[in-house]
Short mmCIF file of C-alpha atoms and ligand atoms in Angstrom, two decimals:
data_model
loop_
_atom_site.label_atom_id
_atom_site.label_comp_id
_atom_site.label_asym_id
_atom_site.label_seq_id
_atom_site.Cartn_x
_atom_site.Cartn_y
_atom_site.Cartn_z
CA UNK T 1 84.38 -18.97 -105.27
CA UNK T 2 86.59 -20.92 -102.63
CA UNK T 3 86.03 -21.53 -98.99
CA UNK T 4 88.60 -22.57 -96.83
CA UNK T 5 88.32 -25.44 -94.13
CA UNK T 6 89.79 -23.85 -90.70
CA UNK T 7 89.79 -25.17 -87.43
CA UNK T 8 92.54 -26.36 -84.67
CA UNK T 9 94.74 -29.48 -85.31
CA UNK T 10 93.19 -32.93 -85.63
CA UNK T 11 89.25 -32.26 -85.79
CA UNK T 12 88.61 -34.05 -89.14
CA UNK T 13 89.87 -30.85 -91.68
CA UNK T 14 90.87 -33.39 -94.63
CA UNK T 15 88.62 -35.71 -93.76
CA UNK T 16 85.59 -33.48 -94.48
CA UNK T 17 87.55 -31.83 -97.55
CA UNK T 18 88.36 -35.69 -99.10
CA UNK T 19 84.51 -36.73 -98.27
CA UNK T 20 83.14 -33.64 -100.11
CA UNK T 21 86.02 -33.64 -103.34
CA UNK T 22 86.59 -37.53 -103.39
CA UNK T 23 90.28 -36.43 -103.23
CA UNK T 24 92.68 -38.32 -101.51
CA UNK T 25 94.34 -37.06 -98.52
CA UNK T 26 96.34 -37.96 -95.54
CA UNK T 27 94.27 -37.96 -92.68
CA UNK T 28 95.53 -39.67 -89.38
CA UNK T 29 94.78 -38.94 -85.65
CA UNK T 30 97.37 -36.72 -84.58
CA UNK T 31 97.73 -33.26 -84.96
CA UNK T 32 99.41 -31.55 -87.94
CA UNK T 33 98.61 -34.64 -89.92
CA UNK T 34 98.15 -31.76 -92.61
CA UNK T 35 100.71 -29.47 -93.45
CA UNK T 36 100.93 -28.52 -96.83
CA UNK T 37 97.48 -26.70 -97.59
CA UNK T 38 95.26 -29.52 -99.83
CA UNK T 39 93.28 -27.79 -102.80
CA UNK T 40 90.13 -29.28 -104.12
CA UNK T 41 86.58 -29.48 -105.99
CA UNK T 42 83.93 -29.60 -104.29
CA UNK T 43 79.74 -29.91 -105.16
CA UNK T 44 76.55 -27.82 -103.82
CA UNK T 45 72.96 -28.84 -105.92
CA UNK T 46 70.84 -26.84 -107.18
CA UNK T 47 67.85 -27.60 -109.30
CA UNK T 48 69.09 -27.23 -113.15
CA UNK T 49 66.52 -25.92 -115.71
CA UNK T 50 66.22 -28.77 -118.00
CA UNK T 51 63.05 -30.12 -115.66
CA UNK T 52 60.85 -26.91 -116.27
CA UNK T 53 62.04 -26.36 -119.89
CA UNK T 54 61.11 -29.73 -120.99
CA UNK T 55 64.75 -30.69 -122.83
CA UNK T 56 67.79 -32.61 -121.75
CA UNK T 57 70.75 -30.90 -120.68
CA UNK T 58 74.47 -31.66 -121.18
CA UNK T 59 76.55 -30.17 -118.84
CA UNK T 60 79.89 -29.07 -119.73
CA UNK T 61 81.38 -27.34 -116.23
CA UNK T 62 79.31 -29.48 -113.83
CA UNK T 63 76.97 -32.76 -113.60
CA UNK T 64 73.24 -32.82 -113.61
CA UNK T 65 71.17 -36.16 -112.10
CA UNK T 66 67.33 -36.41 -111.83
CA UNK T 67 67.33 -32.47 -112.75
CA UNK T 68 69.83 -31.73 -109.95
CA UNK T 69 72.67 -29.55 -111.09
CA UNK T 70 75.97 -30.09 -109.24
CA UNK T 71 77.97 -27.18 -109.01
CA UNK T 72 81.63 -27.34 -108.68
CA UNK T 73 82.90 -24.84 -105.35
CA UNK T 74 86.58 -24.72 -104.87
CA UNK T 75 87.76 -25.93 -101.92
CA UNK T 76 90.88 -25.75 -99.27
CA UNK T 77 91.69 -27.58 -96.42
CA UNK T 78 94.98 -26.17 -94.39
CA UNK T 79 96.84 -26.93 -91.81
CA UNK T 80 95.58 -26.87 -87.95
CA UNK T 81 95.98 -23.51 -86.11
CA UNK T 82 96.75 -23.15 -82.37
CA UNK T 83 96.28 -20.49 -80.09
CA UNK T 84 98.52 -17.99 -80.51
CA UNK T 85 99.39 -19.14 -84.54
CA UNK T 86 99.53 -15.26 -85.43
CA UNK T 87 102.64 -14.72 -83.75
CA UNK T 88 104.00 -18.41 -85.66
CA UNK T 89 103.05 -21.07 -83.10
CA UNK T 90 102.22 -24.57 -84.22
CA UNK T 91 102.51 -24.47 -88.24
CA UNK T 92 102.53 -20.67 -87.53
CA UNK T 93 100.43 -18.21 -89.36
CA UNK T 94 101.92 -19.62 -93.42
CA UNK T 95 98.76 -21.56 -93.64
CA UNK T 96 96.58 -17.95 -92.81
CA UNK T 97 98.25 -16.90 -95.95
CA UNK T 98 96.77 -19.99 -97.61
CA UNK T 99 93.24 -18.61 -96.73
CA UNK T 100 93.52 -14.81 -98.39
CA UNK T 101 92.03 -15.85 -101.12
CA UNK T 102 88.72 -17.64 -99.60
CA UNK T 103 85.55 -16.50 -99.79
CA UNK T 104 83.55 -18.35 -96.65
CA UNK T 105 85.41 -20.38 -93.75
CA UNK T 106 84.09 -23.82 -92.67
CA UNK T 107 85.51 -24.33 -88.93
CA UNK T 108 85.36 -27.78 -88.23
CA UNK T 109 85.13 -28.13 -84.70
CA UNK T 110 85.82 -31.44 -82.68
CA UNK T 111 82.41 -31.37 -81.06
CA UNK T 112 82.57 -34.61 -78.66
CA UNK T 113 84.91 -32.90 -77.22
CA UNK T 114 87.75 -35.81 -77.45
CA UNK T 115 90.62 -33.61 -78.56
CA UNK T 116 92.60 -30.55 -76.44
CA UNK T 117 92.78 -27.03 -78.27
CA UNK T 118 96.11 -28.23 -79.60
CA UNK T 119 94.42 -31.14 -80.92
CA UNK T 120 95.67 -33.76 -78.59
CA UNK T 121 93.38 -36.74 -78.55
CA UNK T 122 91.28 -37.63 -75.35
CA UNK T 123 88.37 -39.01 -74.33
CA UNK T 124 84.69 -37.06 -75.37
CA UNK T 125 83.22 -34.81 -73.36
CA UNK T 126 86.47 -34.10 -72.19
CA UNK T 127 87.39 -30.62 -73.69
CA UNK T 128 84.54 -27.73 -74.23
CA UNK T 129 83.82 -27.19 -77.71
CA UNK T 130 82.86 -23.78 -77.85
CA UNK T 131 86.39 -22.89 -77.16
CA UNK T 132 87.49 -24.61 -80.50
CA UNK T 133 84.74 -21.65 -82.26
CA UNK T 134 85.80 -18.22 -80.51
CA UNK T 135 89.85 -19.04 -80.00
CA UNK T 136 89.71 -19.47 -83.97
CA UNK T 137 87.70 -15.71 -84.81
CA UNK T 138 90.22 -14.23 -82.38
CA UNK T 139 93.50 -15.83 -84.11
CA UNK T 140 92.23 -14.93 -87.70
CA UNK T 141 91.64 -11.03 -86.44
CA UNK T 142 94.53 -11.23 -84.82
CA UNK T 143 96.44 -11.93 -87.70
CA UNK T 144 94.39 -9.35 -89.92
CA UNK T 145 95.03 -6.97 -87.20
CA UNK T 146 98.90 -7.80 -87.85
CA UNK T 147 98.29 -7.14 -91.50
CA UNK T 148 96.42 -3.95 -90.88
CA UNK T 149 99.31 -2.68 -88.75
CA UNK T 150 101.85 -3.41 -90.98
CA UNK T 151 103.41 0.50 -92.22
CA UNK T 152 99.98 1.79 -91.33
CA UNK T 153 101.37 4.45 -88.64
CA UNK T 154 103.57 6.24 -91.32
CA UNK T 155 100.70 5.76 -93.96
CA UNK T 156 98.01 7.20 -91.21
CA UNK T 157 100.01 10.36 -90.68
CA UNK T 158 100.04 11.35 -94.45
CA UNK T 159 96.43 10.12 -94.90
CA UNK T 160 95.64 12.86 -92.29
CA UNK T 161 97.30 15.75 -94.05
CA UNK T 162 96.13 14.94 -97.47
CA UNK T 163 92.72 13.83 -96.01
CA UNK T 164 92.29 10.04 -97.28
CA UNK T 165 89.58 8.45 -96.44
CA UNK T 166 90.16 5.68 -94.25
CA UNK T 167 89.03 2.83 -95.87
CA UNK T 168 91.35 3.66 -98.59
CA UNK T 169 93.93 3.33 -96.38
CA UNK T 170 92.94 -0.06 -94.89
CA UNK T 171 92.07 -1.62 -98.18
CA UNK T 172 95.82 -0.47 -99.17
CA UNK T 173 96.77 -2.93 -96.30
CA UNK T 174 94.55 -5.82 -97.24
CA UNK T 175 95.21 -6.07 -101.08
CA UNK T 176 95.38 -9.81 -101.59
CA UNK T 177 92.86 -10.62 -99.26
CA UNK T 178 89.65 -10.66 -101.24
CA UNK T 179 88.33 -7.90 -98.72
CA UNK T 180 86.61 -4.55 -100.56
CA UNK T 181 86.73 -1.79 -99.81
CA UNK T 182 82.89 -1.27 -99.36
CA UNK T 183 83.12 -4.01 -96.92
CA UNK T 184 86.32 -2.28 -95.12
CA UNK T 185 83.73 0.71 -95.39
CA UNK T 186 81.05 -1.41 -93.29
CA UNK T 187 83.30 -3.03 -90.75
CA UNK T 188 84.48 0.65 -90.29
CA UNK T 189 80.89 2.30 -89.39
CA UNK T 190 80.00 -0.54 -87.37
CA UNK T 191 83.20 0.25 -85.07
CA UNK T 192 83.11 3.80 -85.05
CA UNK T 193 86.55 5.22 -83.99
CA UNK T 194 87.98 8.33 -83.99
CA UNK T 195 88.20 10.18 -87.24
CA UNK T 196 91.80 11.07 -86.82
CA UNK T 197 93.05 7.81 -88.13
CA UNK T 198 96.69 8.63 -86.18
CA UNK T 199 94.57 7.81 -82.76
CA UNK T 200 93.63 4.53 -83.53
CA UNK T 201 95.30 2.02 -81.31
CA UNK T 202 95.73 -1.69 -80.58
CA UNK T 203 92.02 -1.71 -79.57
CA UNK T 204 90.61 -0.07 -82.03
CA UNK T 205 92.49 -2.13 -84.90
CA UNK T 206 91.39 -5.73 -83.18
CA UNK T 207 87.59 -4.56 -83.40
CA UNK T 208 88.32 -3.79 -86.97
CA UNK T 209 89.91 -6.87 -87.49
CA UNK T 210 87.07 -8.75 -86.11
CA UNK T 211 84.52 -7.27 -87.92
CA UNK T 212 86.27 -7.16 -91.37
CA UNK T 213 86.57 -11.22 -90.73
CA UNK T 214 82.92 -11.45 -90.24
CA UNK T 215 81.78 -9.45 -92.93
CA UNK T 216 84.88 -10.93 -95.64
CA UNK T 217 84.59 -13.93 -95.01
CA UNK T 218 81.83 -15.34 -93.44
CA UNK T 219 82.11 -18.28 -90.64
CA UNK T 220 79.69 -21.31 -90.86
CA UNK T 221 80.82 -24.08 -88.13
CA UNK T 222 81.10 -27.58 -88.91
CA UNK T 223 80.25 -29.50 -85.19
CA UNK T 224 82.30 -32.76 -86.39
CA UNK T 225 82.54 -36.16 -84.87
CA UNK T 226 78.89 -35.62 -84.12
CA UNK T 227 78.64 -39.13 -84.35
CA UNK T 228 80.82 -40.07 -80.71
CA UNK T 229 79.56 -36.73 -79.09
CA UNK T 230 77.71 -36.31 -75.65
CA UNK T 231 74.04 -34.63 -76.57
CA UNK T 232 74.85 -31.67 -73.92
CA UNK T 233 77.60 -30.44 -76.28
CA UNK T 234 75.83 -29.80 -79.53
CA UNK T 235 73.48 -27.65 -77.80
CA UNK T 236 76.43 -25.43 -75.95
CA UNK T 237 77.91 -25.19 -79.31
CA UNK T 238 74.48 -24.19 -80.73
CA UNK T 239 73.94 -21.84 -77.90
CA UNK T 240 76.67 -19.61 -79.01
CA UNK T 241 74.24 -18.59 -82.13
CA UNK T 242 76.47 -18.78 -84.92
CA UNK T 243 75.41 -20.55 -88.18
CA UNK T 244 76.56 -23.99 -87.92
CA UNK T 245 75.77 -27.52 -88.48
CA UNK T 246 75.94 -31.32 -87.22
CA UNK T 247 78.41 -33.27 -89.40
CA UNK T 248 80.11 -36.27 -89.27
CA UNK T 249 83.20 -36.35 -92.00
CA UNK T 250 83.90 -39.55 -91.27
CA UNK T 251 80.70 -41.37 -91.85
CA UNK T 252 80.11 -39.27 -95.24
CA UNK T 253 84.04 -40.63 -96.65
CA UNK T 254 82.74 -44.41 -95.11
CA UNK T 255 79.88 -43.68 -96.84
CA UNK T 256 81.26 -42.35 -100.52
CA UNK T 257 83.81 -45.56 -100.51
CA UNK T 258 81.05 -48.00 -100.00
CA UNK T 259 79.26 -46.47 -102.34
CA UNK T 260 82.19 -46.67 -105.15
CA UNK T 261 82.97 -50.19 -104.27
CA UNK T 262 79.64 -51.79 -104.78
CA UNK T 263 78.75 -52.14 -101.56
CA UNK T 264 76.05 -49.50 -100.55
CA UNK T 265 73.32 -46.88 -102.50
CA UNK T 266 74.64 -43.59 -101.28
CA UNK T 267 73.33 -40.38 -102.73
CA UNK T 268 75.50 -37.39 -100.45
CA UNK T 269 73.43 -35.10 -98.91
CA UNK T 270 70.80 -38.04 -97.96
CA UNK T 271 69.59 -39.15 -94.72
CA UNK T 272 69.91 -42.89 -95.64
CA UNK T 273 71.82 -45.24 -97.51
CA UNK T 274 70.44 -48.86 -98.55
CA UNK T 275 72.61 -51.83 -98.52
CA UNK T 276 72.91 -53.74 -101.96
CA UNK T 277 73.74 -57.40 -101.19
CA UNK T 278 74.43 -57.79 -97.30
CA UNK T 279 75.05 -61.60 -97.53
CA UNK T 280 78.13 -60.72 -98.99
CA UNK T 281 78.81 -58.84 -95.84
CA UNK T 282 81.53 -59.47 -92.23
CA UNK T 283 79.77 -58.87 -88.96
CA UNK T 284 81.90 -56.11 -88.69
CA UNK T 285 81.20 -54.29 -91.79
CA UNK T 286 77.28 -55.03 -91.04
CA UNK T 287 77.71 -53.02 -87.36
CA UNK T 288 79.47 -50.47 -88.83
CA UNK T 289 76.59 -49.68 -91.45
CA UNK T 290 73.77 -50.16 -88.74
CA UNK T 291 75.78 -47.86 -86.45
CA UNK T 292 76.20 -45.05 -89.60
CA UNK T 293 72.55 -45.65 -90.75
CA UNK T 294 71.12 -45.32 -86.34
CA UNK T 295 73.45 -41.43 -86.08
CA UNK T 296 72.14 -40.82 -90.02
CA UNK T 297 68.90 -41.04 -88.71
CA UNK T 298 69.54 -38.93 -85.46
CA UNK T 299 70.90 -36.40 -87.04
CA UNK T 300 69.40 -36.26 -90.82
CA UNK T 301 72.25 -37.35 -92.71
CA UNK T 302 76.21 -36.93 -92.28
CA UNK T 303 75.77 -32.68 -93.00
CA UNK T 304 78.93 -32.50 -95.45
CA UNK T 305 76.76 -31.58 -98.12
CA UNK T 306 74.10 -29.31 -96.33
CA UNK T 307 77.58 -27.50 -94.75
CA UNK T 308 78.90 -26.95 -98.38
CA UNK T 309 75.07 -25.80 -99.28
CA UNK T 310 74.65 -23.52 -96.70
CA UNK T 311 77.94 -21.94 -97.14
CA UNK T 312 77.22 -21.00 -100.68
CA UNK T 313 73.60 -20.46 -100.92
CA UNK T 314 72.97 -19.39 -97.21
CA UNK T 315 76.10 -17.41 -95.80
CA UNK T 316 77.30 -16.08 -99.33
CA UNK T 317 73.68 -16.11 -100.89
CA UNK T 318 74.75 -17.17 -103.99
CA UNK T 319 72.28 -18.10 -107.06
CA UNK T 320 73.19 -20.49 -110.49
CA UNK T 321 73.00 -18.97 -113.38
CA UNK T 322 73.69 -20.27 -116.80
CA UNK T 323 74.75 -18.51 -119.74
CA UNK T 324 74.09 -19.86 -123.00
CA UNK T 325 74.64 -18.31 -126.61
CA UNK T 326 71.17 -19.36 -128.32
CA UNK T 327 68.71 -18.13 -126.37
CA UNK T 328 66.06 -20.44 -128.34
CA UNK T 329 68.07 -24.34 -128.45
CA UNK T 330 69.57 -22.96 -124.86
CA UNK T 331 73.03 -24.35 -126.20
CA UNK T 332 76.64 -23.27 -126.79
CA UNK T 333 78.84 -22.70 -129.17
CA UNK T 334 79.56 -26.28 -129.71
CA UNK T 335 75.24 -27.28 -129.19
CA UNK T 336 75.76 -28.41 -125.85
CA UNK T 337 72.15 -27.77 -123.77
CA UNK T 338 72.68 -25.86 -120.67
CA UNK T 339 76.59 -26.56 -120.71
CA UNK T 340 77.46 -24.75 -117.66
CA UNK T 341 76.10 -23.45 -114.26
CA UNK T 342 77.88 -20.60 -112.54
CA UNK T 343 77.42 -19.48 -109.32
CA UNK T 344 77.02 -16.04 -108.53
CA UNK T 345 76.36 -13.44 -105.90
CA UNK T 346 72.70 -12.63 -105.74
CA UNK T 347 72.18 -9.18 -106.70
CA UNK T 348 74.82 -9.63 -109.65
CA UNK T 349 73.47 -8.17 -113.06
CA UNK T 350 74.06 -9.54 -116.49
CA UNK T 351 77.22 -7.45 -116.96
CA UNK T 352 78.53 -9.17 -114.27
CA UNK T 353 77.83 -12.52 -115.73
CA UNK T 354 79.21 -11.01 -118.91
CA UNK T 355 82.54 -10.79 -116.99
CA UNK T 356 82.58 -13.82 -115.18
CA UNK T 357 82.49 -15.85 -119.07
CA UNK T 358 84.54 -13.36 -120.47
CA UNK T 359 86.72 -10.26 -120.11
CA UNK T 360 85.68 -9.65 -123.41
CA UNK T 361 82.36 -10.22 -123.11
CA UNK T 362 81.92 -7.89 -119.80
CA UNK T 363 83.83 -5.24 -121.94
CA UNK T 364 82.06 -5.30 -124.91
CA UNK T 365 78.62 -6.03 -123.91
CA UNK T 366 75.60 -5.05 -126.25
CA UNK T 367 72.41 -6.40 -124.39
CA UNK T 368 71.43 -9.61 -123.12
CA UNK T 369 68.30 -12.08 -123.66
CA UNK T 370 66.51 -13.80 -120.60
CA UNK T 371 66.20 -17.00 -122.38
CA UNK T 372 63.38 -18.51 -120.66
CA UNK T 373 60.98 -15.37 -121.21
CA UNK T 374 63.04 -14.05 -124.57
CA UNK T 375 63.02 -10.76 -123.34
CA UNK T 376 65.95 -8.23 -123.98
CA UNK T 377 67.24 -7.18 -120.41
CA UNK T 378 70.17 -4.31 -120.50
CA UNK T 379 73.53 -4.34 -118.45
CA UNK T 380 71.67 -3.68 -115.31
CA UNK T 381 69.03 -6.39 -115.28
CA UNK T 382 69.86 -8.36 -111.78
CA UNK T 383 69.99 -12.09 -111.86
CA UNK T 384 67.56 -14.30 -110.59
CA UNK T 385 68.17 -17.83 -109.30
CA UNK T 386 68.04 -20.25 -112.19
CA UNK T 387 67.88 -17.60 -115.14
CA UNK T 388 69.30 -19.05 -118.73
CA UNK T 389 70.89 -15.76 -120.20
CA UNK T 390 72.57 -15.15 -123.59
CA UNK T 391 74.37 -12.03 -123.70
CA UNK T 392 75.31 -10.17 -127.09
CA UNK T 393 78.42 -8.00 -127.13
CA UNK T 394 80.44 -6.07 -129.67
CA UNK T 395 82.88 -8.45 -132.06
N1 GTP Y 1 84.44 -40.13 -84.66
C1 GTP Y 1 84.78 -39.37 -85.69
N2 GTP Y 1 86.07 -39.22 -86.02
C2 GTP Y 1 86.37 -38.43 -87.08
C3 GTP Y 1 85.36 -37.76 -87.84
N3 GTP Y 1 85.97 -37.06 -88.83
C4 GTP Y 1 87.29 -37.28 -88.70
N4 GTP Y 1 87.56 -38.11 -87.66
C5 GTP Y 1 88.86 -38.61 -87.20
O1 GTP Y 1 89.62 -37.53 -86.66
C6 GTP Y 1 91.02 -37.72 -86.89
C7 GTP Y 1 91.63 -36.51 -87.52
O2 GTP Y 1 91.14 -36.37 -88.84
P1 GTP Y 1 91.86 -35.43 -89.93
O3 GTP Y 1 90.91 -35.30 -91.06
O4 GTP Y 1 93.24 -35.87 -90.20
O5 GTP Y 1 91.88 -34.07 -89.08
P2 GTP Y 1 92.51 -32.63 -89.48
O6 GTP Y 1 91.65 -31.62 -88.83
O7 GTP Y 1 92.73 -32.53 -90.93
O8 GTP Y 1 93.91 -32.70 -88.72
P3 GTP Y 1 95.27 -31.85 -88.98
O9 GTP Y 1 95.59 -31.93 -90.43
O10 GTP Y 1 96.26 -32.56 -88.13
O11 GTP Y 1 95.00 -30.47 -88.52
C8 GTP Y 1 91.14 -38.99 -87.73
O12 GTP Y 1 91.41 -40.09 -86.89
C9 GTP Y 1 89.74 -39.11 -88.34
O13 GTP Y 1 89.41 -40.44 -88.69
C10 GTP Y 1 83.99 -37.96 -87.46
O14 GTP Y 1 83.04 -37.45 -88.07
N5 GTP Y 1 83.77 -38.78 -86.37
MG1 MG Y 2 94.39 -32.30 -92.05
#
């Protein structure tokens, strides 16, 4: 799973993808500060198994603390996009490429309002924020549409004498793009066009466009620098009625480096931080803590990791799973106890888990064993949030 962090130049991209992977990343204000695309590892909790079983886990692929799993999510963080990126202004439409293979977008907006659309800094409350949300969905169809287009005239007017179905057709165009064609098939009903695939025009191809974006790959927006905004513009943002959320990058990376350098208790996705020893403490440092700790408060933490969350188990409903191969010790191969924790889409059945360990496995696959209930379950069983699975295939 990977989501990508979008959004126009200079909004705090990198800073939100170094607070959440710890990775270290230029990050100045300017636009374009970014512009080769920055890959990283990100966490979302969940609550491991090891509580409700009674034994103590050691995890292989991610952490565990207190009986909270930490899940590794892959994340990217690309350049800034400008209006009219799609046809190569700014950094042009390269970075777009970056994002075929993501699963969810985070667009981090610049919600005080402080930078232009191009990312030029000003003052807050001097640019409206909700343009930083819609001109983004309308340069990421646009360049789908652009994709879509590509040989799709000459490839329409055979479809229509040897009768291909349409989303065939489309999904031809999109290969690469993590889109199915069951979603194509969706985004397709929900536009309706003509069923002579040789009419559809301009028009028709943007609505596509739009909707295979929304259903692909889901939108959740970040309103960043929450923390020198005016009130008024958090709730225009929030108006618009897309999922989204208050963060403030900047605070959260603060935050993480206090935290690593002795200087604060910082646990991310908190809504407080304690101080350890503030005699050893500047005046400055102490006013910049009391000012993070007063917008913490106002706002229920810095929202990096509720955004990450509610990406994964919200927009792309996605539950943990964790296959083991003795269904009794709940261990591995090598003995480890609950070694790893994959996330999945909910609705995914054991074969599917089968194929996420292994090839192999998926290929070959016998039956599997709910371990917490040590019942048999066949290929079909679906998954449910937190199940401990062993599956037995064919050597
Ligand atoms: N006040 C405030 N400033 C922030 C916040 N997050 C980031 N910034 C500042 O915004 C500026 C831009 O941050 P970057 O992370 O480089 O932004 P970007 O979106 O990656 O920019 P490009 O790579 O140029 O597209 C820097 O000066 C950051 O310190 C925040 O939560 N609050
Ligand atoms: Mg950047």
């Amino acid at each position: 799973m990977q989501i990508g962090i979008v959004g126009k130049p200079n909004v705090g991209k990198s800073t939100f993808f170094s607070a959440a992977t710890m990775a270290p990343v230029e990050i100045a204000n300017y636009p374009f500060t970014t512009i080769e695309a920055n890959k990283g590892v990100g966490y979302v909790r969940s609550k491991c198994p090891c509580k409700e079983l009674g034994i103590k886990c050691t995890p292989h692929n991610s952490g565990c603390v207190d009986g909270i799993r930490m899940i590794p999510i892959e994340l990217l963080d690309v350049a800034g996009l400008v209006p009219d990126a799609w046809q190569g202004k700014g950094l042009g439409n390269q970075f777009l490429d970056d994002l075929r293979q993501a699963d969810a977008l985070i667009n981090v907006i610049d919600v005080s309002g402080s930078t232009d659309i191009e990312g030029v800094p000003g003052k807050p409350g001097e640019h409206d924020p909700r343009e930083d949300v819609e001109f983004l969905k309308k340069e990421i169809a646009l360049w789908i549409r652009e994709i879509l287009k590509n040989g799709f005239n000459r490839m329409a007017r055979t479809a229509k004498i040897k009768g291909t179905k349409p989303e065939i057709i489309l999904a031809d165009r999109l290969a690469g793009l993590k889109v199915t064609e069951s979603q194509i098939k969706t985004a397709i009903k929900d536009v309706n066009p003509p069923e002579d695939i040789t009419l559809w025009d301009d028009d028709i191809m943007l609505a596509l466009a739009i909707n295979i974006r929304r259903i692909s790959k889901p939108m959740i927006i970040a309103m960043n620098k929450a923390d020198i905004a005016p009130a008024e513009n958090i709730d225009l943002v929030k108006n618009i009625g897309d999922i989204s959320i208050v963060t403030m990058a900047e605070t959260e990376l603060a935050l993480k480096k206090a935290h690593d350098m002795g200087i604060v208790n910082y646990i991310p996705g908190k809504s407080t931080f304690s101080v350890k020893n503030s005699a050893t403490l500047n005046d400055n440092q102490k006013h910049a803590l009391e000012y993070m700790a007063k917008n913490m408060e106002k706002y229920g933490g810095t929202g990096i990791q509720s955004c990450l969350e509610k990406a994964a188990f919200e927009m792309l409903d996605l539950i943990t799973v964790y296959p083991v191969e003795d269904e009794n010790k709940f261990t591995d191969h090598f003995g480890r106890v609950l070694p790893d924790a994959f996330l999945i889409p909910r609705g995914s059945t054991a074969r599917d888990l089968a194929y996420k360990v292994h090839t192999d496995l998926g290929d070959k696959f016998i039956r599997a064993v709910n371990a917490k209930t040590k019942r048999t379950v066949g290929a079909d069983y679906e998954l449910l949030d937190g199940d401990v699975i062993r599956i037995i295939a064919n050597r």
